[in-house]
PDB file of C-alpha atoms in Angstrom:
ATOM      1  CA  UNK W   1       6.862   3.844  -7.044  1.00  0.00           C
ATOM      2  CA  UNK W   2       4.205   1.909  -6.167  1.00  0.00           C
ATOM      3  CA  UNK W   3       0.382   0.374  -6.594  1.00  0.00           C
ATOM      4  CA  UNK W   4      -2.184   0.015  -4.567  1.00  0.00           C
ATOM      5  CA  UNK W   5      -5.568  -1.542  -5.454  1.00  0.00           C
ATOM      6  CA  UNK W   6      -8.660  -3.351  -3.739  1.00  0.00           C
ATOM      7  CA  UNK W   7     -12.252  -5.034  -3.360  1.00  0.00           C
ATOM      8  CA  UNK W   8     -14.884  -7.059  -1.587  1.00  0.00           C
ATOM      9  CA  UNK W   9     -16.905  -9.680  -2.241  1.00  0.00           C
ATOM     10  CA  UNK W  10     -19.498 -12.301   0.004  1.00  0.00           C
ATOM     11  CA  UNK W  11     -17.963 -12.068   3.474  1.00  0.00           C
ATOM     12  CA  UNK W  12     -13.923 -10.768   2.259  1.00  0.00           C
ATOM     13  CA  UNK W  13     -12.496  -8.018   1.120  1.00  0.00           C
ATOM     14  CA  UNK W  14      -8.852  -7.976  -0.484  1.00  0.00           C
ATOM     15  CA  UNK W  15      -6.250  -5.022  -0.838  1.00  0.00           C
ATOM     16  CA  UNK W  16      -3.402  -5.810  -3.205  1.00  0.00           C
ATOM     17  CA  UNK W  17      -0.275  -3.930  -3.014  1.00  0.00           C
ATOM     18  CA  UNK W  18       2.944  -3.703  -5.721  1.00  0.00           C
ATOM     19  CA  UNK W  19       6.142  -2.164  -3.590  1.00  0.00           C
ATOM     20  CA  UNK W  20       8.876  -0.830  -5.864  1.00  0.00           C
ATOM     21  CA  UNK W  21      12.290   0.723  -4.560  1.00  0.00           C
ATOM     22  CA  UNK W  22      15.327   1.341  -5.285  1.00  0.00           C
ATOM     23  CA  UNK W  23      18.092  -1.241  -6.105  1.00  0.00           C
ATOM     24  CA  UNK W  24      20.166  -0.548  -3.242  1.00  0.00           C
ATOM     25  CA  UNK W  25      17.797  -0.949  -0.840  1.00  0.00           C
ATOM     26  CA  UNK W  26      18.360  -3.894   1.204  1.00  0.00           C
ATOM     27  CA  UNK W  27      15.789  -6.916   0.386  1.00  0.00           C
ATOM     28  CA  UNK W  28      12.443  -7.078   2.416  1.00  0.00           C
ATOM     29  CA  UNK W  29      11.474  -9.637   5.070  1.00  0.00           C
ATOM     30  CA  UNK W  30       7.611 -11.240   4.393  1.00  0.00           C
ATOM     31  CA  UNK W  31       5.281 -10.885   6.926  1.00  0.00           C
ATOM     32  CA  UNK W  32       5.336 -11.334  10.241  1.00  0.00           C
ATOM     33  CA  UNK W  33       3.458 -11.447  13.082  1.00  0.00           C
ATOM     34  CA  UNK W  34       2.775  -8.437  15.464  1.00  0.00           C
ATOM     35  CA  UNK W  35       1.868  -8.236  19.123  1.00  0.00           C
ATOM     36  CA  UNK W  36       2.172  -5.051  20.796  1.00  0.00           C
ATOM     37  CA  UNK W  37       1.128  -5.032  24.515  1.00  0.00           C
ATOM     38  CA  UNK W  38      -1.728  -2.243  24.382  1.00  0.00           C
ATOM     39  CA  UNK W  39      -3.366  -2.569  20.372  1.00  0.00           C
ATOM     40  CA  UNK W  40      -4.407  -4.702  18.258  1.00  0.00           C
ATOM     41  CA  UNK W  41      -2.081  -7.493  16.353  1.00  0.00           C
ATOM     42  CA  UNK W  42      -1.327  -7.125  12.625  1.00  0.00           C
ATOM     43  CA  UNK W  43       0.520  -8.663  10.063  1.00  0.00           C
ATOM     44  CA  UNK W  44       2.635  -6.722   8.102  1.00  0.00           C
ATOM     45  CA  UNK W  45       6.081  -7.344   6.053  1.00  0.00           C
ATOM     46  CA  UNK W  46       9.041  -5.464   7.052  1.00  0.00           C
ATOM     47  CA  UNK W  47      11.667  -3.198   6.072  1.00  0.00           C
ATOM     48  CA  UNK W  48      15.083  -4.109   7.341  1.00  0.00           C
ATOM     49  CA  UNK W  49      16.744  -0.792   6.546  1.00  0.00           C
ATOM     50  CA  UNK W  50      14.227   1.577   8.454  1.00  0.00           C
ATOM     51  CA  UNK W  51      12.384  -0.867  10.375  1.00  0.00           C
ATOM     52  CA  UNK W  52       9.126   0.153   9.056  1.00  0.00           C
ATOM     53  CA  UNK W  53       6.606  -1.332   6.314  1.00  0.00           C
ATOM     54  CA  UNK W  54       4.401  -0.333   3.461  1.00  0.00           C
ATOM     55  CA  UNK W  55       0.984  -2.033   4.356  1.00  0.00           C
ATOM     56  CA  UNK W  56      -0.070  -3.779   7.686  1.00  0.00           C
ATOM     57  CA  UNK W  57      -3.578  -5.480   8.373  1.00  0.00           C
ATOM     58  CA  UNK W  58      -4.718  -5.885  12.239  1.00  0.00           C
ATOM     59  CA  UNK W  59      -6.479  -8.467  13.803  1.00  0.00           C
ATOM     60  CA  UNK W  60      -9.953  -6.337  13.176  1.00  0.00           C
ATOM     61  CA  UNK W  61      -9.668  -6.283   9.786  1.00  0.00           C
ATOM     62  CA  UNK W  62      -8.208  -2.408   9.758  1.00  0.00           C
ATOM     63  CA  UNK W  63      -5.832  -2.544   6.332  1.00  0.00           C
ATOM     64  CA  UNK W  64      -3.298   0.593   5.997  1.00  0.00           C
ATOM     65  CA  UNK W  65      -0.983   1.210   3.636  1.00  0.00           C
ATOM     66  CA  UNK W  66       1.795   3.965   2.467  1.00  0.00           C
ATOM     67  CA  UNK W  67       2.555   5.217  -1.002  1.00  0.00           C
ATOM     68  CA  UNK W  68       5.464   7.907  -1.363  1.00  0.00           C
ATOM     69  CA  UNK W  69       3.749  10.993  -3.072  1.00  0.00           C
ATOM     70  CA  UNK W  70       6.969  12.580  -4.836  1.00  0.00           C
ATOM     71  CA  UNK W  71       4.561  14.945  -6.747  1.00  0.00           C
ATOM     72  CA  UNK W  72       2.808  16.714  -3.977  1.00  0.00           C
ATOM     73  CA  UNK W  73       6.369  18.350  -2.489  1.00  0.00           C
ATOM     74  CA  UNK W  74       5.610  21.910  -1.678  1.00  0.00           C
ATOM     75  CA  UNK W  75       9.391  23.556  -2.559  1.00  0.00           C
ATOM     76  CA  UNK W  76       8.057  26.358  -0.360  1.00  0.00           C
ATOM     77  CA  UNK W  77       8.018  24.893   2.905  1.00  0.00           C
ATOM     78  CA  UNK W  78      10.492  25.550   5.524  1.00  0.00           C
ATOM     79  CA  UNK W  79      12.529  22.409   7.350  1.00  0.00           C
ATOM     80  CA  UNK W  80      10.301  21.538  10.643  1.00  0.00           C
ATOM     81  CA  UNK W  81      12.361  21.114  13.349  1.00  0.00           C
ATOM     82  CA  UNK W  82      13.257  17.855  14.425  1.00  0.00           C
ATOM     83  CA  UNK W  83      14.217  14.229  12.835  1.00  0.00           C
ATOM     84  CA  UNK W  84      12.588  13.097  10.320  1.00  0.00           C
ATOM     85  CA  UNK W  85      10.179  10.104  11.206  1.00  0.00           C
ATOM     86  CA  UNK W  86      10.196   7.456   8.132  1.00  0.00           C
ATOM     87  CA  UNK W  87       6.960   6.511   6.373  1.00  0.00           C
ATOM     88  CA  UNK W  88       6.945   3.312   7.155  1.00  0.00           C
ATOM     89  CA  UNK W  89       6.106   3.829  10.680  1.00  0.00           C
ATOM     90  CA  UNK W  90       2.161   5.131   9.078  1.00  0.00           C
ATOM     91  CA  UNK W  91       0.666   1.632   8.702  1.00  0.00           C
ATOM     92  CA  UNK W  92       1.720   0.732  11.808  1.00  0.00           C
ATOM     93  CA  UNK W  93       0.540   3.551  13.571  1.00  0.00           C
ATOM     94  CA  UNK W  94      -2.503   3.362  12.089  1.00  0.00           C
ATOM     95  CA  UNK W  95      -3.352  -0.387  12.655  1.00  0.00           C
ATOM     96  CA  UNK W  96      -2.897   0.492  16.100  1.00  0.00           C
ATOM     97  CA  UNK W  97      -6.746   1.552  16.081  1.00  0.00           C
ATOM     98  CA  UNK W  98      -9.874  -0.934  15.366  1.00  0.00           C
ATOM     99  CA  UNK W  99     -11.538   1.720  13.382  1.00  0.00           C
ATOM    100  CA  UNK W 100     -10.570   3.640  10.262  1.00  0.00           C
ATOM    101  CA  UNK W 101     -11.677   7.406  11.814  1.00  0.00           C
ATOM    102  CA  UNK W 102      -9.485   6.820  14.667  1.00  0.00           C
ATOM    103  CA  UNK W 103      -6.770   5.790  12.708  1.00  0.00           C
ATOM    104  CA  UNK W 104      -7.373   8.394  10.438  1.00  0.00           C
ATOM    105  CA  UNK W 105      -7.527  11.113  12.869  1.00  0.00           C
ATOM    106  CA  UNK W 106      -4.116   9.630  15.170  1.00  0.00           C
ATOM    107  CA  UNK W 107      -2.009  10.141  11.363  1.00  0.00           C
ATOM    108  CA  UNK W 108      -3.456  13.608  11.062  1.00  0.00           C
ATOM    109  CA  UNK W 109      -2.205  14.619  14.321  1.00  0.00           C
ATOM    110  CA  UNK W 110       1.062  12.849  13.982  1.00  0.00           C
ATOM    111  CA  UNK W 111       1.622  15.019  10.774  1.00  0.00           C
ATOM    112  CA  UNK W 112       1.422  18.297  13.096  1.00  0.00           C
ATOM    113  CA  UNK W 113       3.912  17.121  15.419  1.00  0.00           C
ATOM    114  CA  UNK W 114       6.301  14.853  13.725  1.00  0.00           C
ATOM    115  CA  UNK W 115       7.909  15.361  10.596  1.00  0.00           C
ATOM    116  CA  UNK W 116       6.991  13.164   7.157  1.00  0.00           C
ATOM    117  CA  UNK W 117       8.006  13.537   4.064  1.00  0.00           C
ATOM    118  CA  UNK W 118       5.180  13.900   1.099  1.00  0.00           C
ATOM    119  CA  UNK W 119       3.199  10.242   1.434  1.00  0.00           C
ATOM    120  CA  UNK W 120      -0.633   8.982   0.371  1.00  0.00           C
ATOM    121  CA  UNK W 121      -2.328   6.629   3.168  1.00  0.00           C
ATOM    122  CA  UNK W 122      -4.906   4.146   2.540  1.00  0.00           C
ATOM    123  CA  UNK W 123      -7.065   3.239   5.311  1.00  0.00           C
ATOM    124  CA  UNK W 124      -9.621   0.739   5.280  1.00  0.00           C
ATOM    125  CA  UNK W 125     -12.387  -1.569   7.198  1.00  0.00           C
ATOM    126  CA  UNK W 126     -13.543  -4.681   6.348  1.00  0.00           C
ATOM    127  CA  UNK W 127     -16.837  -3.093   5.550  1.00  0.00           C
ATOM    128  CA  UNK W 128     -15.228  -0.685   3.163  1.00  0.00           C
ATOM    129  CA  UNK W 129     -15.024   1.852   5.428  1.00  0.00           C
ATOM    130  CA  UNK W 130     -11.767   4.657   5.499  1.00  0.00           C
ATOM    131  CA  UNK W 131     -10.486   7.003   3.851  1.00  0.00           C
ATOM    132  CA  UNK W 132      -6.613   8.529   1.753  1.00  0.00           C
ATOM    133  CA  UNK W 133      -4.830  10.786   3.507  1.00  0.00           C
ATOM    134  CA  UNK W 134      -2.669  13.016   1.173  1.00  0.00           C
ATOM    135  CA  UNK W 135       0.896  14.991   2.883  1.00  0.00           C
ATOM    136  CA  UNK W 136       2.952  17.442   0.833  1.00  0.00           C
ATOM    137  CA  UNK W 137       4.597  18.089   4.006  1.00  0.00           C
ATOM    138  CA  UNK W 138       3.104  21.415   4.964  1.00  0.00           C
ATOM    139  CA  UNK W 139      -1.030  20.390   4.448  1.00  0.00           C
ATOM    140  CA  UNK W 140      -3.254  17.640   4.923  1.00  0.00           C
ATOM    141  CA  UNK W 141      -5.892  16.541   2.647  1.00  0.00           C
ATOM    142  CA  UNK W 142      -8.684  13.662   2.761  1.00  0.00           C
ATOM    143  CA  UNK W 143     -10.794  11.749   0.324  1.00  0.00           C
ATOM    144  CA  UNK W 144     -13.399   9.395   1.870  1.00  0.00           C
ATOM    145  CA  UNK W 145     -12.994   5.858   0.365  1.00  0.00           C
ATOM    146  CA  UNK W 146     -15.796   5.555  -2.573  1.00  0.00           C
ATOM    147  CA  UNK W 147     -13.847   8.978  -3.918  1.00  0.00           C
ATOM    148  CA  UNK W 148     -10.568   7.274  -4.699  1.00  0.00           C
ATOM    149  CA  UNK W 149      -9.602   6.318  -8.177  1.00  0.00           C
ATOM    150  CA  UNK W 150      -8.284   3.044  -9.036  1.00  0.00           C
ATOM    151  CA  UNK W 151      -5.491   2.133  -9.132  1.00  0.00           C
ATOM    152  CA  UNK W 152      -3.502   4.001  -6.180  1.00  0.00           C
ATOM    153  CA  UNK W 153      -0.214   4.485  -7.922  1.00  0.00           C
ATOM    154  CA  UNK W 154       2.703   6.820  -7.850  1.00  0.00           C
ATOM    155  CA  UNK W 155       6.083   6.976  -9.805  1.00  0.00           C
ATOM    156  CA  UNK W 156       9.835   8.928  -9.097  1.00  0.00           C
ATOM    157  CA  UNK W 157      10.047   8.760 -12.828  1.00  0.00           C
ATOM    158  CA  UNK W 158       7.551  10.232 -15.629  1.00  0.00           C
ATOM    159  CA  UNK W 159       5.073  10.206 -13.180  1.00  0.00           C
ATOM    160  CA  UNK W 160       2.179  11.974 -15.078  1.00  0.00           C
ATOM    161  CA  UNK W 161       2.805   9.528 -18.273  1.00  0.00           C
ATOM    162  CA  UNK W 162       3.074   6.401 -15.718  1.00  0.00           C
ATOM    163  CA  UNK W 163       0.259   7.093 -13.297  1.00  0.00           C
ATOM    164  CA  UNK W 164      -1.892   7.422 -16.651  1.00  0.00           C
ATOM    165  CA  UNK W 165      -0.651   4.230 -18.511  1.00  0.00           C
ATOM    166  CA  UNK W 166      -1.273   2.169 -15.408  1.00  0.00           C
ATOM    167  CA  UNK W 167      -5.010   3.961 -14.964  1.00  0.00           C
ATOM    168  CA  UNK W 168      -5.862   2.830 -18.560  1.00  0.00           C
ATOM    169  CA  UNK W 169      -4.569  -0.544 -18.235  1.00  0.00           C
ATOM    170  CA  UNK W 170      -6.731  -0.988 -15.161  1.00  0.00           C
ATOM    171  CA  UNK W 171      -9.755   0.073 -16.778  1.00  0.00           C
ATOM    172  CA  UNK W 172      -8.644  -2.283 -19.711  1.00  0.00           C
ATOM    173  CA  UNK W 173      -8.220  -5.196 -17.785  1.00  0.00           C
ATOM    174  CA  UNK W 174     -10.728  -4.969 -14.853  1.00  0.00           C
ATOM    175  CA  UNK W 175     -14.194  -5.007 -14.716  1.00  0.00           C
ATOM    176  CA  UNK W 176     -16.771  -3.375 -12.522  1.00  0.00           C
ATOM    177  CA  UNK W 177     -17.060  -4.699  -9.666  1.00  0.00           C
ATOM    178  CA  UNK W 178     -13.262  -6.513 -10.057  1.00  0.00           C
ATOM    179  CA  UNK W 179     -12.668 -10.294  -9.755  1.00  0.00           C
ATOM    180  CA  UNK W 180      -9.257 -11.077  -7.865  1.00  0.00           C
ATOM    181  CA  UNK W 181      -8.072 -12.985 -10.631  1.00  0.00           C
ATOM    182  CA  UNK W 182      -8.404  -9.312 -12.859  1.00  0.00           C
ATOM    183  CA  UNK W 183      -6.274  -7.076 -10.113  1.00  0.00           C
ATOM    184  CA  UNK W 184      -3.568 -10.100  -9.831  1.00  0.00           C
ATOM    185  CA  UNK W 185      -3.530  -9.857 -13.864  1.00  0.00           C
ATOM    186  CA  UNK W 186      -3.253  -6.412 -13.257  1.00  0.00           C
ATOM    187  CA  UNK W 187      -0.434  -5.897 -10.624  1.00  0.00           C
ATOM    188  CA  UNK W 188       1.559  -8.333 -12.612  1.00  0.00           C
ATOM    189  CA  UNK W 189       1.581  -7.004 -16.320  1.00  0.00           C
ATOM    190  CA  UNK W 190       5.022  -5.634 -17.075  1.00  0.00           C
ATOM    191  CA  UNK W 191       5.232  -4.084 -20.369  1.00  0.00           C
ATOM    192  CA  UNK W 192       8.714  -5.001 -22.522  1.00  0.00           C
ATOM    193  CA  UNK W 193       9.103  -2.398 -24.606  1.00  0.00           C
ATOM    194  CA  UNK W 194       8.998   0.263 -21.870  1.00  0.00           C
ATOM    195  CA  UNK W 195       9.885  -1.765 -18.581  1.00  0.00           C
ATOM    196  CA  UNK W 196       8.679   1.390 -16.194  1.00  0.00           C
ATOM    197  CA  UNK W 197       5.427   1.702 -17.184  1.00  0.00           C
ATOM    198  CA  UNK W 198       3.526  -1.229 -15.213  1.00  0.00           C
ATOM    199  CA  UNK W 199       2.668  -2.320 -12.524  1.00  0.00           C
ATOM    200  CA  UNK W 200       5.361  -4.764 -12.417  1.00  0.00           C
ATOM    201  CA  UNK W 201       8.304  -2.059 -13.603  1.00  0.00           C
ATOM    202  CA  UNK W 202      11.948  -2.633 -14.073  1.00  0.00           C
ATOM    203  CA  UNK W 203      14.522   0.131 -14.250  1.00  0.00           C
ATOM    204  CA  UNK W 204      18.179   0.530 -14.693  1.00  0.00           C
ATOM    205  CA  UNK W 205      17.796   2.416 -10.606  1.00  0.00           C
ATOM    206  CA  UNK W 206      14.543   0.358  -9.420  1.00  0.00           C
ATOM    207  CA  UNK W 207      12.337  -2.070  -9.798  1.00  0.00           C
ATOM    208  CA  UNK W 208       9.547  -4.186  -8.548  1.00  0.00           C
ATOM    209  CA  UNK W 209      10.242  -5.692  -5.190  1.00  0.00           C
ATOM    210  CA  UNK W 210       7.181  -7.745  -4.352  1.00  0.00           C
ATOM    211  CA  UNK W 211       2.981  -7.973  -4.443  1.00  0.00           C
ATOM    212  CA  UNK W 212       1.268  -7.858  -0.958  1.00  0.00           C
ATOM    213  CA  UNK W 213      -1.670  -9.108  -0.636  1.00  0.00           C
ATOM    214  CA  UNK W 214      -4.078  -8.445   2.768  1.00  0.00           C
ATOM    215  CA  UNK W 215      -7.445 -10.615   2.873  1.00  0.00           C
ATOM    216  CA  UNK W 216      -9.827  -9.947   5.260  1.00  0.00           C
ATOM    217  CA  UNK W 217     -12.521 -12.928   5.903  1.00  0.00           C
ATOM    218  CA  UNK W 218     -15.149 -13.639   8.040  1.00  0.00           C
ATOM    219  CA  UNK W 219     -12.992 -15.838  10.292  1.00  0.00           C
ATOM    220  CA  UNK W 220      -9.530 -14.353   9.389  1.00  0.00           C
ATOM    221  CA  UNK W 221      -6.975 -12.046   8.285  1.00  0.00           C
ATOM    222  CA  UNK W 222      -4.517 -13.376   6.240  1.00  0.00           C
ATOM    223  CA  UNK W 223      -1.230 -11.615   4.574  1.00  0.00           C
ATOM    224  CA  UNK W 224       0.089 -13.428   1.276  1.00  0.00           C
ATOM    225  CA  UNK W 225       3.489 -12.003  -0.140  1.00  0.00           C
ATOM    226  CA  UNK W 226       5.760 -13.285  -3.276  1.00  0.00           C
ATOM    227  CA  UNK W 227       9.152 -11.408  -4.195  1.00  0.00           C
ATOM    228  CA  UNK W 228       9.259 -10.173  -8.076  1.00  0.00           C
ATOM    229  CA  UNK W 229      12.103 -11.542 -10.028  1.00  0.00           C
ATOM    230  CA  UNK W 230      13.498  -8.352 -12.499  1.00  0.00           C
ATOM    231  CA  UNK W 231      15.561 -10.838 -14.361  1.00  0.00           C
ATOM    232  CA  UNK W 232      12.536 -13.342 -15.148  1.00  0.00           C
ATOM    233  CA  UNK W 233      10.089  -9.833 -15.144  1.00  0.00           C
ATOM    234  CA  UNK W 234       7.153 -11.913 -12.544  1.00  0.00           C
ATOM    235  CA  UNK W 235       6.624 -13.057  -9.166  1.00  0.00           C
ATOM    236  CA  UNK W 236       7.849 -15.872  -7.351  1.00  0.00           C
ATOM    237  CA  UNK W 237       6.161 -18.163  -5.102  1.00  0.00           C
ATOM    238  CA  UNK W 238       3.751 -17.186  -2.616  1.00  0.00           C
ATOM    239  CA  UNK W 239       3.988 -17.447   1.191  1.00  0.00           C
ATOM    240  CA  UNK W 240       1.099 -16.091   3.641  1.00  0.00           C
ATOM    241  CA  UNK W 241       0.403 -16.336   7.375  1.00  0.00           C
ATOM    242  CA  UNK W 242      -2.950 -16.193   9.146  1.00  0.00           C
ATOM    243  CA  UNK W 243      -4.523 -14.152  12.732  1.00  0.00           C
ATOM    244  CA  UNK W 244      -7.619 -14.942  13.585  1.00  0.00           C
ATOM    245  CA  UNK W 245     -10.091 -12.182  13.188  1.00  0.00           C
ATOM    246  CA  UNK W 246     -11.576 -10.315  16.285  1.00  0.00           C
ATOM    247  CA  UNK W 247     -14.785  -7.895  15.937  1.00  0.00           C
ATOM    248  CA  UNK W 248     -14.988  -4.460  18.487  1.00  0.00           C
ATOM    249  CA  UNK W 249     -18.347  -3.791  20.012  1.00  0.00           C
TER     250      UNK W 249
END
C-alpha cells in the first residue's frame, strides 16, 4: 500500500513517495538526520515500531526506497531459517553506498543470506541512474531504471483493479516529461466514492499516512514530509531538513 513516483529537471531530481499502513501501526517520526561512522549520511523518516523506514536519501544524492510487494508471494517456498529481517532496514542498507550498482548488488546479496519478506526497491542517482529490485522471497529480479512504469504502486486490497486505476490517473494527470506540481496533484487525489483507489486512500483497516518527498540539488539534499489527515482526506503542513551534498570521485 503504497506509491512511488519521480523526475529531474536543470540541476535536481525529485522522488515522491505516498506511505500507507495499517491503522494500528504506531504514527511515524519525520525525518531525521543520519550519521553512521563508516557511510555516507542520509535523511530518512522513521518507523518507531520496527525501527526502520520506507525511503532514505544520502548525502551523494543515492535515493532508495521500499514498497511491500504482497502479489509476488511464492506459496511454494519453504521458511528460511532464521529471523526475519524487516523491510525497512533496505533503504538504509542501501544508502550506505554512493553508487546505485553497489547498492544494488549489497541488497541482492542480503536477500541470499537474510530473510525478507516479498518487497520492490527503488534505487536511484542523481543522474538517473539505478535500478528496482523485485523479492517474492525465493528469487530476485531487476529492471534497470528507464524500464520502470510510472507510478510504483502496490495495494493489500484489489490490487490488480488499484494498481490500474492509479496507472490511468497518472497518465491522466501528468505529462511527459512531469512538472512537480503534476506528481504532487497526483499523490494527493483521493477519490470519494471509492476511498481505496488513490493515491491518497482511506480504508476502514488503513489509510494514507504521509507524502515523502527526497530532492536532490546541485548543492543539496533535502527531505520534505507532511502527515495525511483521513478525516479531512489531504495532507498537512510540510516540514523538511537539509545535508549538504557531497560528490565521489
Amino acid at each position: 500500500m503504497c506509491t512511488a513516483t519521480w523526475m529531474t529537471g536543470d540541476r535536481f531530481r525529485y522522488v515522491l513517495f505516498n506511505r500507507d499502513e495499517g491503522k494500528s501501526r504506531s504514527e511515524e517520526l519525520p525525518p531525521k538526520l543520519f550519521q553512521p561512522p563508516d557511510s555516507p549520511a542520509y535523511l530518512a523518516p522513521v518507523d518507531p515500531q520496527s525501527g526502520g523506514t520506507w525511503i532514505a536519501v544520502n548525502e551523494y544524492g543515492l535515493v532508495a526506497s521500499v514498497l511491500n510487494y504482497y502479489d509476488a508471494l511464492d506459496p511454494t517456498a519453504l521458511p528460511r531459517p532464521g529471523a526475519e529481517k524487516s523491510r525497512g532496514t533496505l533503504p538504509p542498507s542501501a544508502v550506505a553506498h554512493k553508487h546505485p550498482e553497489d547498492a544494488l548488488e549489497a541488497i541482492a546479496s542480503l536477500t541470499q543470506s537474510v530473510r525478507f519478506d516479498p518487497f520492490l526497491l527503488m534505487v536511484q542517482s542523481a543522474d538517473g541512474q539505478g535500478g528496482l529490485l523485485s523479492w517474492n522471497g525465493v528469487e530476485l529480479n531487476r529492471l534497470v531504471l528507464p524500464e520502470v512504469r510510472l507510478p510504483l504502486t502496490t495495494s493489500s486490497w484489489k490490487s490488480a483493479e488499484i494498481t490500474a486505476y492509479r496507472r490511468d490517473l497518472f497518465h491522466e494527470v501528468v505529462t511527459h516529461p512531469p512538472a512537480l506540481h503534476q506528481l504532487l496533484e497526483f499523490h494527493g487525489f483521493y477519490r470519494a466514492d471509492q476511498p481505496a483507489f488513490g493515491p491518497s486512500m482511506v480504508r476502514e483497516d488503513a489509510n494514507t499516512r504521509s507524502l515523502t518527498m527526497a530532492r536532490i540539488g546541485a548543492d543539496r539534499v533535502s527531505m520534505r514530509h507532511q502527515y495525511f489527515s483521513p478525516e479531512n482526506a489531504c495532507f498537512l503542513d510540510c516540514s523538511e531538513i537539509q545535508l549538504n551534498r557531497r560528490f565521489s570521485k
